[in-house]
Coordinates of C-alpha atoms in Angstrom, one line a residue:
M1209 CA -11.8 5.5 1.4
S1210 CA -13.5 8.5 3.0
G1211 CA -10.3 10.5 3.0
S1212 CA -9.5 9.8 -0.7
T1213 CA -10.5 12.0 -3.6
R1214 CA -12.8 11.2 -6.5
A1215 CA -11.5 12.4 -9.8
V1216 CA -14.8 11.9 -11.5
F1217 CA -16.4 14.4 -9.0
A1218 CA -13.7 17.0 -9.6
H1219 CA -14.8 18.2 -13.1
R1220 CA -13.7 21.8 -13.8
Y1221 CA -17.1 22.8 -15.1
M1222 CA -19.0 21.5 -12.1
R1223 CA -19.0 24.9 -10.5
F1224 CA -20.6 26.6 -13.6
I1225 CA -23.2 23.8 -14.0
L1226 CA -24.4 24.2 -10.4
L1227 CA -24.4 28.0 -10.6
A1228 CA -26.5 27.9 -13.8
A1229 CA -29.0 25.5 -12.1
F1230 CA -29.2 27.7 -9.0
C1231 CA -29.6 30.9 -11.0
A1232 CA -32.4 29.6 -13.3
P1233 CA -35.2 29.8 -10.6
F1234 CA -34.6 33.6 -10.2
V1235 CA -36.1 34.1 -13.7
A1236 CA -39.4 32.7 -12.6
A1237 CA -39.2 34.2 -9.2
V1238 CA -40.4 37.5 -10.6
G1239 CA -43.9 36.0 -11.2
Y1240 CA -43.9 34.5 -7.8
L1241 CA -43.0 37.8 -6.3
Q1242 CA -46.1 39.5 -7.9
D1243 CA -48.4 36.8 -6.6
S1244 CA -46.8 36.5 -3.2
I1245 CA -48.9 37.3 -0.1
R1246 CA -45.8 38.2 1.9
P1247 CA -43.2 39.7 -0.4
E1248 CA -40.7 40.3 2.5
Q1249 CA -40.7 36.5 3.3
L1250 CA -40.1 35.7 -0.3
A1251 CA -37.2 38.1 -0.4
V1252 CA -35.7 36.4 2.7
S1253 CA -36.2 33.1 0.9
M1254 CA -34.3 34.4 -2.2
V1255 CA -31.4 35.7 -0.1
T1256 CA -31.0 32.5 1.9
Y1257 CA -31.4 30.5 -1.2
A1258 CA -28.6 32.4 -3.0
L1259 CA -26.3 32.0 0.0
A1260 CA -26.9 28.2 0.1
G1261 CA -26.2 27.9 -3.6
S1262 CA -23.1 30.0 -3.4
I1263 CA -21.7 27.9 -0.5
I1264 CA -22.2 24.6 -2.3
A1265 CA -21.2 25.6 -5.8
L1266 CA -18.3 28.2 -5.6
P1267 CA -15.7 26.3 -3.5
R1268 CA -13.0 24.3 -5.4
W1269 CA -14.2 21.0 -6.8
D1270 CA -11.2 18.7 -6.0
G1271 CA -13.1 15.4 -5.5
S1272 CA -12.7 15.4 -1.7
Q1273 CA -15.5 15.3 0.8
F1274 CA -17.1 18.7 1.5
P1275 CA -16.3 20.0 5.0
L1276 CA -19.0 19.5 7.7
L1277 CA -19.5 23.1 8.7
P1278 CA -20.3 24.5 5.2
T1279 CA -22.4 21.4 4.5
A1280 CA -24.5 22.0 7.6
L1281 CA -24.8 25.7 6.9
T1282 CA -25.9 25.1 3.3
S1283 CA -28.6 22.6 4.4
V1284 CA -29.9 25.0 7.1
L1285 CA -30.0 28.0 4.8
F1286 CA -31.9 26.0 2.1
L1287 CA -34.4 24.7 4.6
V1288 CA -35.0 28.3 5.7
A1289 CA -35.4 29.4 2.1
A1290 CA -37.9 26.7 1.5
Q1291 CA -39.9 27.5 4.6
Q1292 CA -40.0 31.2 3.8
G1293 CA -40.8 30.5 0.2
Y1294 CA -43.8 28.3 1.1
A1295 CA -45.0 30.8 3.7
A1296 CA -45.0 33.6 1.1
T1297 CA -46.8 31.5 -1.6
P1298 CA -50.6 31.0 -1.4
V1299 CA -52.0 27.4 -1.5
T1300 CA -54.0 26.5 -4.6
L1301 CA -55.7 23.3 -5.7
Q1302 CA -53.8 23.1 -9.0
A1303 CA -52.1 19.8 -9.3
G1304 CA -48.5 19.5 -10.4
Q1305 CA -47.5 22.9 -9.1
T1306 CA -44.0 23.6 -7.9
P1307 CA -42.4 26.3 -5.7
W1308 CA -40.1 28.9 -7.1
F1309 CA -37.0 27.1 -5.8
H1310 CA -37.7 23.6 -7.0
L1311 CA -34.9 23.6 -9.6
G1312 CA -32.5 24.8 -6.9
F1313 CA -33.7 22.0 -4.7
I1314 CA -32.7 19.4 -7.4
A1315 CA -29.4 21.2 -7.9
L1316 CA -28.7 21.2 -4.2
L1317 CA -29.3 17.4 -3.9
F1318 CA -27.1 16.8 -6.8
G1319 CA -24.4 19.1 -5.4
L1320 CA -24.4 17.5 -2.0
G1321 CA -24.2 14.1 -3.6
M1322 CA -21.3 15.1 -5.8
R1323 CA -19.7 16.7 -2.7
R1324 CA -20.0 13.2 -1.1
R1325 CA -22.5 14.2 1.5
P1326 CA -25.4 11.9 0.8
G1327 CA -26.7 11.9 4.4
W1328 CA -27.1 15.7 4.3
A1329 CA -28.8 15.5 0.9
F1330 CA -31.3 13.1 2.4
A1331 CA -31.9 15.4 5.4
V1332 CA -32.6 18.3 3.0
W1333 CA -34.9 16.2 0.9
L1334 CA -36.8 15.0 4.0
G1335 CA -37.2 18.5 5.4
V1336 CA -38.4 20.0 2.1
T1337 CA -40.8 17.1 1.6
V1338 CA -42.3 17.6 5.0
L1339 CA -42.8 21.3 4.3
S1340 CA -44.5 20.5 1.0
V1341 CA -46.7 17.7 2.3
S1342 CA -47.9 19.9 5.2
R1343 CA -49.3 22.3 2.6
W1344 CA -51.3 19.8 0.7
P1345 CA -55.0 20.7 0.9
V1346 CA -57.7 18.3 2.1
V1347 CA -60.8 18.0 0.0
N1348 CA -63.7 15.9 1.3
G1349 CA -61.4 14.3 3.8
V1350 CA -58.9 13.3 1.1
I1351 CA -55.4 14.8 0.8
M1352 CA -54.7 16.2 -2.6
P1353 CA -51.0 15.8 -3.6
I1354 CA -50.5 19.1 -5.5
E1355 CA -46.6 18.8 -5.7
A1356 CA -44.6 15.9 -7.1
Y1357 CA -41.1 17.4 -7.6
H1358 CA -39.8 15.4 -4.6
V1359 CA -39.8 12.3 -6.7
V1360 CA -37.3 13.8 -9.1
G1361 CA -35.3 14.9 -6.1
I1362 CA -35.1 11.4 -4.6
A1363 CA -34.2 10.0 -8.0
V1364 CA -31.3 12.4 -8.4
M1365 CA -30.1 11.7 -4.9
L1366 CA -30.2 8.0 -5.4
V1367 CA -28.4 8.2 -8.7
T1368 CA -25.5 10.3 -7.3
W1369 CA -25.2 8.0 -4.3
M1370 CA -25.1 4.9 -6.6
V1371 CA -22.4 6.6 -8.8
E1372 CA -20.3 7.3 -5.7
R1373 CA -20.6 3.7 -4.4
Q1374 CA -19.8 2.2 -7.8
Y1375 CA -16.8 4.5 -8.2
D1376 CA -15.6 3.6 -4.8
F1377 CA -15.9 -0.1 -5.6
F1378 CA -14.1 0.4 -8.9
M1379 CA -11.2 2.3 -7.2
R1380 CA -10.8 -0.4 -4.6
R1381 CA -10.6 -3.1 -7.3
R1382 CA -8.2 -1.0 -9.2
Q1383 CA -5.9 -0.5 -6.2
D1384 CA -6.0 -4.3 -5.5
T1385 CA -5.2 -5.0 -9.1
Q1386 CA -2.3 -2.6 -9.1
R1387 CA -1.0 -4.0 -5.8
L1388 CA -1.1 -7.6 -7.3
L1389 CA 0.7 -6.4 -10.5
A1390 CA 3.4 -4.6 -8.5
T1391 CA 4.0 -7.7 -6.3
A1392 CA 4.2 -9.9 -9.4
R1393 CA 6.5 -7.5 -11.1
S1394 CA 8.8 -7.3 -8.1
R1395 CA 9.0 -11.0 -7.8
D1396 CA 9.7 -11.3 -11.5
E1397 CA 12.5 -8.7 -11.2
A1398 CA 13.9 -10.5 -8.2
E1399 CA 14.0 -13.8 -10.1
K1400 CA 15.6 -12.2 -13.1
G1401 CA 18.2 -10.6 -10.8
M1402 CA 18.9 -14.0 -9.3
R1403 CA 19.3 -15.7 -12.7
Y1404 CA 21.6 -12.9 -13.8
A1405 CA 23.7 -13.1 -10.7
S1406 CA 23.9 -16.9 -11.1
N1407 CA 24.9 -16.6 -14.8
R1408 CA 27.5 -14.0 -13.9
R1409 CA 29.0 -16.2 -11.2
V1410 CA 29.2 -19.1 -13.6
D1411 CA 30.9 -16.9 -16.2
E1412 CA 33.3 -15.6 -13.6
V1413 CA 34.3 -19.1 -12.5
R1414 CA 34.6 -20.2 -16.2
R1415 CA 36.9 -17.2 -16.9
L1416 CA 39.1 -17.7 -13.9
A1417 CA 39.3 -21.5 -13.7
G1418 CA 38.2 -22.7 -17.1
G1419 CA 41.6 -22.9 -18.6
L1420 CA 43.1 -24.8 -15.6
L1421 CA 40.2 -27.2 -15.5
E1422 CA 40.6 -28.0 -19.2
Q1423 CA 44.3 -28.5 -18.7
I1424 CA 43.6 -30.9 -15.9
A1425 CA 41.1 -32.8 -18.1
K1426 CA 43.3 -33.0 -21.2
D1427 CA 46.9 -33.0 -19.9
S1428 CA 48.0 -36.2 -18.1
S1429 CA 51.5 -35.1 -17.4
E1430 CA 52.9 -34.7 -13.9
V1431 CA 51.8 -31.6 -12.0
T1432 CA 54.7 -29.3 -11.4
D1433 CA 55.2 -26.8 -8.6
Y1434 CA 54.3 -24.0 -11.1
D1435 CA 50.9 -25.7 -11.8
V1436 CA 50.2 -26.0 -8.1
Q1437 CA 51.0 -22.3 -7.6
Q1438 CA 48.7 -21.4 -10.4
F1439 CA 45.9 -23.5 -8.9
R1440 CA 46.3 -21.8 -5.5
L1441 CA 46.3 -18.4 -7.0
T1442 CA 43.1 -19.2 -9.0
E1443 CA 41.5 -20.6 -5.8
A1444 CA 42.4 -17.3 -4.0
Q1445 CA 40.9 -15.3 -6.9
L1446 CA 37.7 -17.2 -6.7
R1447 CA 37.6 -16.9 -2.9
D1448 CA 38.3 -13.1 -3.1
S1449 CA 35.7 -12.6 -5.8
I1450 CA 33.1 -14.2 -3.4
R1451 CA 34.2 -12.0 -0.6
G1452 CA 34.4 -9.0 -2.8
R1453 CA 30.7 -9.2 -3.7
S1454 CA 29.8 -9.1 0.0
I1455 CA 31.8 -5.9 0.6
A1456 CA 31.1 -4.3 -2.8
T1457 CA 29.6 -1.1 -1.4
P1458 CA 29.3 1.9 -3.7
Y1459 CA 32.1 3.6 -1.9
I1460 CA 34.5 0.6 -2.3
L1461 CA 33.6 0.3 -5.9
E1462 CA 34.3 3.9 -6.6
L1463 CA 37.7 3.6 -4.9
T1464 CA 38.5 0.5 -6.9
R1465 CA 37.5 2.0 -10.2
A1466 CA 39.6 5.1 -9.4
H1467 CA 42.8 3.0 -8.7
V1468 CA 42.3 0.2 -11.1
P1469 CA 42.3 1.1 -14.9
G1470 CA 39.3 -0.3 -16.7
G1471 CA 37.5 -1.4 -13.6
S1472 CA 33.9 -2.6 -13.8
P1473 CA 31.1 -2.2 -11.2
W1474 CA 31.9 -5.7 -10.0
T1475 CA 35.6 -5.1 -9.6
S1476 CA 36.9 -6.2 -6.2
W1477 CA 40.2 -6.2 -4.4
T1478 CA 41.1 -9.3 -6.5
S1479 CA 41.4 -7.0 -9.6
A1480 CA 44.3 -5.1 -8.1
A1481 CA 46.0 -8.4 -7.1
V1482 CA 45.5 -9.7 -10.7
L1483 CA 47.1 -6.6 -12.1
R1484 CA 50.1 -6.9 -9.8
R1485 CA 50.4 -10.6 -10.4
P1486 CA 53.2 -10.6 -13.0
R1487 CA 55.7 -9.2 -10.4
F1488 CA 55.1 -12.2 -8.2
W1489 CA 54.3 -15.0 -10.6
K1490 CA 57.8 -16.1 -11.5
P1491 CA 57.8 -19.9 -12.2
P1492 CA 60.1 -21.6 -9.7
R1493 CA 63.1 -23.4 -11.1
S1494 CA 63.3 -27.0 -10.4
S1495 CA 66.2 -28.5 -8.4
S1496 CA 67.4 -30.4 -11.5
R1497 CA 67.7 -27.1 -13.5
R1498 CA 69.4 -25.3 -10.6
S1499 CA 72.0 -28.2 -10.3
S1500 CA 72.7 -28.2 -14.0
R1501 CA 73.4 -24.5 -14.1
T1502 CA 75.5 -24.5 -10.9
P1503 CA 79.2 -24.6 -11.8
A1504 CA 81.2 -27.6 -10.5
P1505 CA 83.6 -27.0 -7.7
A1506 CA 87.3 -26.7 -8.6
P1507 CA 89.3 -29.8 -8.1

């Protein structure tokens, strides 16, 4: 999911939070500037630091991965700022001291993590840590760790990385769940559609042939030619209704509704035949009736 976005990392106030964190060290930089042994190098450190903070904080936070070129440029600029800042600051034996950019260092690690660049965040942390450790004084053959802000940096980096991993896992599970729900919903809708179509066909058969079937079941009289003709017409209607469903395209249905009054979406060519049926459904006269009405020949 490297190409996807993370809505949790696209907060609208993220830009202002990082800018505030990057701007805070400039307040204490005035004191560092007075005690600096090389003020020009400290000025270079501040300029490169400001550029690095602007590149990582100002672009739009949309939850996507930060582009490679600005990520690399930000990392290089901050390492230059750290190197120049250390070069302009004298080494003391005071334990727990921090460089002027240490808050920006934490903010940069957090920003790279939220920009989904944990590898570059680790590279920056490693570079700054090497620069810091190389300044630790040696007293009686023992290295004195005078700075410990790297621990906070690695903690921030790990927390942002874990949040990103957990969010990625959550989003994958959510997509799988949505996919399963969509599949189950489509299957349920298909089953409902099949049941509806089956019930509709049963109702159609009952409407067309129900009366004739009841007549066959209850009436034991002799079947006449008129009854046979009715049975055949009903059979033709059932057959045409089955064929009509197979050709019931939207265009055909619109034509049918336009020419047949009161047509429904399931109207087929049978509907037109049914409406025209009274012109053709004249019961045939039996031969006995025809002979009784025929006048006798003159003697």
